[in-house]
Short mmCIF file of C-alpha atoms and ligand atoms in Angstrom, two decimals:
data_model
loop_
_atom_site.label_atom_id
_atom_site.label_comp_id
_atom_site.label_asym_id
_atom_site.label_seq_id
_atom_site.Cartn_x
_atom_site.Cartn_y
_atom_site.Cartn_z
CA UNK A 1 -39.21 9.14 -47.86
CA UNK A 2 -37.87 5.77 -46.09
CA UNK A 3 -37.44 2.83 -47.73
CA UNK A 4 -36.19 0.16 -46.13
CA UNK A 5 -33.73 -2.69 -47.66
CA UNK A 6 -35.02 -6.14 -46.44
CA UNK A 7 -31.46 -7.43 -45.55
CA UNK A 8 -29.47 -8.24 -42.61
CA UNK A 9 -26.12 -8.99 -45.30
CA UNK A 10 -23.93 -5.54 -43.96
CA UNK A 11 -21.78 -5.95 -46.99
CA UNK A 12 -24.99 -6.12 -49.56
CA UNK A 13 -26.61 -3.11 -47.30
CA UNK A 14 -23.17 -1.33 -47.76
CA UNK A 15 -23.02 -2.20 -51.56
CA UNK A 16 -26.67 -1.20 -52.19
CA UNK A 17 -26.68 2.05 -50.42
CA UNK A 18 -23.58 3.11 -52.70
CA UNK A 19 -25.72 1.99 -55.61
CA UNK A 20 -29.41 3.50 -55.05
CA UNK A 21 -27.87 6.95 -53.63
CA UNK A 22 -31.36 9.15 -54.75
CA UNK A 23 -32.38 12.50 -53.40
CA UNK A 24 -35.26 12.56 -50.70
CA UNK A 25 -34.81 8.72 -50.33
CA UNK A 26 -33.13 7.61 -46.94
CA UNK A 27 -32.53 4.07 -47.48
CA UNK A 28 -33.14 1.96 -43.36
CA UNK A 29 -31.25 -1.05 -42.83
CA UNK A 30 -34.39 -3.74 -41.23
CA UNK A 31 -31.88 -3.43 -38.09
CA UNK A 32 -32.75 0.02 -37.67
CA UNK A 33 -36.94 -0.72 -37.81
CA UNK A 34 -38.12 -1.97 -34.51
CA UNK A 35 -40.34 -5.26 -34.45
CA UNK A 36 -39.47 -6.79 -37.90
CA UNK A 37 -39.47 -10.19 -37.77
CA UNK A 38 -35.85 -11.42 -37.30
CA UNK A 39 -35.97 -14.10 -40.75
CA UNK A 40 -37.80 -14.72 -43.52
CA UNK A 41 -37.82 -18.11 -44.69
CA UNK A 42 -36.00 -18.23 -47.97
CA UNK A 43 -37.96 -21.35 -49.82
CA UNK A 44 -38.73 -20.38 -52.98
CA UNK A 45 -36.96 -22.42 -55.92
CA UNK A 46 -35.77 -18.92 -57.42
CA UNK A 47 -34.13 -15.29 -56.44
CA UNK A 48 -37.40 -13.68 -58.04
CA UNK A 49 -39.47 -15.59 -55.41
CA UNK A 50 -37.12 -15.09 -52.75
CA UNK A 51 -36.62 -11.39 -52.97
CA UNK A 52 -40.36 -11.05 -53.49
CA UNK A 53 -40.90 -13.18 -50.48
CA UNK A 54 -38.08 -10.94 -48.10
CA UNK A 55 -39.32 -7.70 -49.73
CA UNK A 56 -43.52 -8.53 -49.38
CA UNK A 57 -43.26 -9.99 -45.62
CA UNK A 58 -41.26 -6.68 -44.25
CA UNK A 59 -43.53 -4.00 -46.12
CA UNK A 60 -46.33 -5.78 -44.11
CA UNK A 61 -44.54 -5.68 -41.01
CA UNK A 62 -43.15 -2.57 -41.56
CA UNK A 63 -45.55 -0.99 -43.75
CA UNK A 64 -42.69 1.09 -45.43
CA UNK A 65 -41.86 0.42 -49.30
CA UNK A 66 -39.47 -2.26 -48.92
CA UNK A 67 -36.84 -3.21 -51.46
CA UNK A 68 -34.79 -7.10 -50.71
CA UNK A 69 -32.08 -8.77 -53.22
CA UNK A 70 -31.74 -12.20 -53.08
CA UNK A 71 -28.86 -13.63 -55.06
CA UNK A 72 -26.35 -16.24 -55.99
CA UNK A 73 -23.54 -17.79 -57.77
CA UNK A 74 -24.66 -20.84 -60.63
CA UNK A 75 -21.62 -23.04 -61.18
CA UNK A 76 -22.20 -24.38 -64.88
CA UNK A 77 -20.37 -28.02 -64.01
CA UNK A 78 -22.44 -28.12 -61.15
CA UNK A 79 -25.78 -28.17 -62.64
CA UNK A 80 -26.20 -24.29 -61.55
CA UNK A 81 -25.29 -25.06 -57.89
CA UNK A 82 -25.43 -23.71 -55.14
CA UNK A 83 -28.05 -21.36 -56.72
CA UNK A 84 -30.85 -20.14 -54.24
CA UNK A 85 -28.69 -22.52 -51.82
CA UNK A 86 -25.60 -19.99 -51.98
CA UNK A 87 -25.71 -18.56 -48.48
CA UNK A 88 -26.17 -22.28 -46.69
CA UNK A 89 -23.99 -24.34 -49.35
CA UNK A 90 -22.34 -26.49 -46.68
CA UNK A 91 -25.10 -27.04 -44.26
CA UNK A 92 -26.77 -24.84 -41.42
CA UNK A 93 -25.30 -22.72 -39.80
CA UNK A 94 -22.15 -22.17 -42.43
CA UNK A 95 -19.35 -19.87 -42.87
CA UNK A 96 -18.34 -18.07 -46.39
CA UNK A 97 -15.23 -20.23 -45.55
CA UNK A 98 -17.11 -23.27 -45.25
CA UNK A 99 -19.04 -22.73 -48.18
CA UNK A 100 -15.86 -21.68 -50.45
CA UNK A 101 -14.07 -24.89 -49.37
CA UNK A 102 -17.98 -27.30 -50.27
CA UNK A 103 -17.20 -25.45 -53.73
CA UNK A 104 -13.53 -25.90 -53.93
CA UNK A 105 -13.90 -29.89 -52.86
CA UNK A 106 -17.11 -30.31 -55.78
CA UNK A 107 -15.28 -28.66 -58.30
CA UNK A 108 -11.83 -30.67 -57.48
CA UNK A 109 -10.21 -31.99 -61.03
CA UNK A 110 -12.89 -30.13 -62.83
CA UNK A 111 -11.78 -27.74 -66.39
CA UNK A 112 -15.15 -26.31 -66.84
CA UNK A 113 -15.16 -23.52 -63.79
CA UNK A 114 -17.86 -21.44 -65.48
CA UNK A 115 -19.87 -19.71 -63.52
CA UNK A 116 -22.50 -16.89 -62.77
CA UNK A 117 -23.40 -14.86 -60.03
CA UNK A 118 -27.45 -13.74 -60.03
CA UNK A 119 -29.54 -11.54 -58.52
CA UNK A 120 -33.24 -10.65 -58.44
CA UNK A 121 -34.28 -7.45 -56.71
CA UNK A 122 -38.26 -6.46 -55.58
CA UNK A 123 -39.37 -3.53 -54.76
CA UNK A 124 -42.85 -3.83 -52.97
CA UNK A 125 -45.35 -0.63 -51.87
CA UNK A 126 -47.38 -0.48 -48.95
CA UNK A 127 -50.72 -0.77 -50.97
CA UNK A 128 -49.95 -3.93 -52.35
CA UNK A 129 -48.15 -3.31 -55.92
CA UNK A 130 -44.77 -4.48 -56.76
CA UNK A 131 -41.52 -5.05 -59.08
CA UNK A 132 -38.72 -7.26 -60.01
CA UNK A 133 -35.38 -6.61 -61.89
CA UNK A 134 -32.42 -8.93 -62.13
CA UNK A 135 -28.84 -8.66 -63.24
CA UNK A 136 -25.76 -11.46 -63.77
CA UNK A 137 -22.36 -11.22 -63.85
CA UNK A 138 -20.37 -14.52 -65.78
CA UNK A 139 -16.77 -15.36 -64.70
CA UNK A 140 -14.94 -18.32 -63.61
CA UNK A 141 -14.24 -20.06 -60.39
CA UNK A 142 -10.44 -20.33 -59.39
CA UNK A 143 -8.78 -23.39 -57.15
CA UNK A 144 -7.46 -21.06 -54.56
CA UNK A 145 -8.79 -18.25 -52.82
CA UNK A 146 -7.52 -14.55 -53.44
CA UNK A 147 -8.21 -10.75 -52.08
CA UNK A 148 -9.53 -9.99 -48.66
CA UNK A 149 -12.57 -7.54 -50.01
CA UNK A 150 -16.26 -7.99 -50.55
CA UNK A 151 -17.85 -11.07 -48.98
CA UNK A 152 -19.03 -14.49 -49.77
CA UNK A 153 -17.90 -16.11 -52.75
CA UNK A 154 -15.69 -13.00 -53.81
CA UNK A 155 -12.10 -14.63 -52.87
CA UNK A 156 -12.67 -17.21 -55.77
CA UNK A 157 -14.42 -15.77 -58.20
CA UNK A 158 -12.86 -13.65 -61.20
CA UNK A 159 -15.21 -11.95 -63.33
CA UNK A 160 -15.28 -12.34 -67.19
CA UNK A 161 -12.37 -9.62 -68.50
CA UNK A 162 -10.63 -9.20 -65.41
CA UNK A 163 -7.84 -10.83 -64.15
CA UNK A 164 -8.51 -10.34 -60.47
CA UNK A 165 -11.53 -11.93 -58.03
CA UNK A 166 -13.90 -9.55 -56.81
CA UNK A 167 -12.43 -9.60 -53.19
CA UNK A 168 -8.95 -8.10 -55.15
CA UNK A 169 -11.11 -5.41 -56.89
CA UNK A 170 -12.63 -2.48 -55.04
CA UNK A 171 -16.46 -1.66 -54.53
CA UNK A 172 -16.50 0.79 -56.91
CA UNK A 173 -14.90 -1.71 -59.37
CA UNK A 174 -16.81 -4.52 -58.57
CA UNK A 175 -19.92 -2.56 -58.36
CA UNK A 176 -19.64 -1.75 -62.28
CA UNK A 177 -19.49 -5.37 -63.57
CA UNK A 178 -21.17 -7.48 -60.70
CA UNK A 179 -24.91 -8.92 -60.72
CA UNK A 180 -25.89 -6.47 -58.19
CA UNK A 181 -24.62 -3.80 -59.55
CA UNK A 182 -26.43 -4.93 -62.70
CA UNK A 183 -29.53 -5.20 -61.11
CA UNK A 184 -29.50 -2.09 -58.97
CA UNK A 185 -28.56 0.00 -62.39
CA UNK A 186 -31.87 -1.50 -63.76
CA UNK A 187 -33.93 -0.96 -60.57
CA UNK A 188 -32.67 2.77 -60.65
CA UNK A 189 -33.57 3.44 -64.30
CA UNK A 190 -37.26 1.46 -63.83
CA UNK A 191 -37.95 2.71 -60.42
CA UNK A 192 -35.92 6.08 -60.02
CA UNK A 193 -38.58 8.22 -61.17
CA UNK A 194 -41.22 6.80 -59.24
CA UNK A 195 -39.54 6.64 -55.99
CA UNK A 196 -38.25 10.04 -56.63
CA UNK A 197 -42.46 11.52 -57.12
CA UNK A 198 -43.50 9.17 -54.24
CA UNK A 199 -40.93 11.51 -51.89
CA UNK A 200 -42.29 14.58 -53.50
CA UNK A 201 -45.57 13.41 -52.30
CA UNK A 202 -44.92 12.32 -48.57
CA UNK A 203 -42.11 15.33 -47.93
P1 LIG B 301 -30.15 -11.54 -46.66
O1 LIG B 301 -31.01 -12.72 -47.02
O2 LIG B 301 -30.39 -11.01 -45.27
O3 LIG B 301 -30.22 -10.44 -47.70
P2 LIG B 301 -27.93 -13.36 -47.19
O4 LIG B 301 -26.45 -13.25 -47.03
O5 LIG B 301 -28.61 -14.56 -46.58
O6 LIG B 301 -28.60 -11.99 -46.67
P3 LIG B 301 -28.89 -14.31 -49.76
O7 LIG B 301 -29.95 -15.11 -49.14
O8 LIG B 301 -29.23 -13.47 -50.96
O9 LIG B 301 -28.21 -13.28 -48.72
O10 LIG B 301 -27.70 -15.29 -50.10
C1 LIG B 301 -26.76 -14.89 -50.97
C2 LIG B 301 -25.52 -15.73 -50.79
O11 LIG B 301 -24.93 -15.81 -52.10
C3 LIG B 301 -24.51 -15.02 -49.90
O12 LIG B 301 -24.55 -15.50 -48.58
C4 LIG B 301 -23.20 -15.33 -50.59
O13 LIG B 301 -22.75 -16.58 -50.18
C5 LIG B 301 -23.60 -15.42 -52.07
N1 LIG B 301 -23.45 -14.11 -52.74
C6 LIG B 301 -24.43 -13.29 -53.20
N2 LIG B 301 -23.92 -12.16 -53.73
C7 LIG B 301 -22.59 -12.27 -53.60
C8 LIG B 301 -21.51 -11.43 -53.94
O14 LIG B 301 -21.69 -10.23 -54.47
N3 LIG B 301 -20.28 -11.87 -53.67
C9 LIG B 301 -20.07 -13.07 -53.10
N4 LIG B 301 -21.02 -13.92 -52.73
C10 LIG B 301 -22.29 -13.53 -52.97
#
């Protein structure tokens, strides 16, 4: 059975593929389905609407189940900024550098670098029904980049009982502790079996 991951992020694609690895489930990146639309608007004012929003408008267009993520880092002094804003932080279009260096400048001076990364993942069906999980990973934001891995926020960001940012850690290693990684763990247990009967069904 296909199921399609409403993304165009390679490095989420990469890190969700690892994580949702099921028999009789190919997983299609929406570069690999013809005619999808090329963006979906992300306006709502959480990841639970957004990744409902990605994963509902490309199971229309596609009419495959469809699974999105949408997700985020909360910075605590910050009010929980950049939040849904993560990916466009410094304006639009934006680099991760740009973005990392908006963070850097905010947070200049500050002692409270508390932080969370978030993400919601949907799962929508063809017919109409669908499902949310979420996961969070807590940590703290450093004053200089470090580690060349991962993407995004990763270079400043070191996770709570490690001593090294995600982009120092491997994807296996950052896989067992991040919000994704979180989320996808809960997806598998809630959805596993289902997806797993659905393939019986079409094969
Ligand atoms: P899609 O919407 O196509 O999935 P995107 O990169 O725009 O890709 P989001 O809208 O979910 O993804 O934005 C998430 C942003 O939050 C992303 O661009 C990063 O800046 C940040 N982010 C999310 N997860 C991250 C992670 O594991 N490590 C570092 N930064 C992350």
């Amino acid at each position: 059975m296909k199921l399609l991951i409403a993304t165009r992020n390679k490095h989420k694609l990469e890190e969700l593929r690892q994580l949702f690895d099921f028999p009789g489930l190919a997983l299609l990146a929406a570069d690999e389905v013809p005619g999808l639309p090329e963006d979906v608007v992300e306006d709502a004012d959480t990841f639970e609407g957004n990744a409902l929003k990605k994963a509902r408008e490309l199971c229309h267009a596609s009419g495959l189940w469809t699974m999105a993520d949408d997700s985020g880092l909360e910075v605590i002094a910050l009010g929980g900024a950049p939040g849904v804003f993560s990916a466009r932080y410094a304006g639009e279009p934006c680099s991760y550098a740009d973005n990392n260096a908006k963070l850097l400048r905010e947070l200049e001076g500050a002692s409270d670098r508390r932080a969370r990364f978030r993400c919601a993942i949907a799962l929508c069906a063809p017919e109409g029904r669908e499902w949310t999980v979420a996961g969070e990973c807590p940590g703290m934001i450093l004053e200089r980049s470090r580690g060349m891995a991962g993407f995004g926020y990763d270079p400043l960001f070191v996770p709570e009982g490690f001593d090294r940012t995600f982009a120092e850690l491997d994807a296996a290693a950052k896989n067992s502790v991040s919000h994704r990684g979180e989320a996808m763990r809960r997806a598998a247990a809630a959805w596993g079996g289902m997806l797993a009967a659905e393939a019986l069904m079409q094969a």
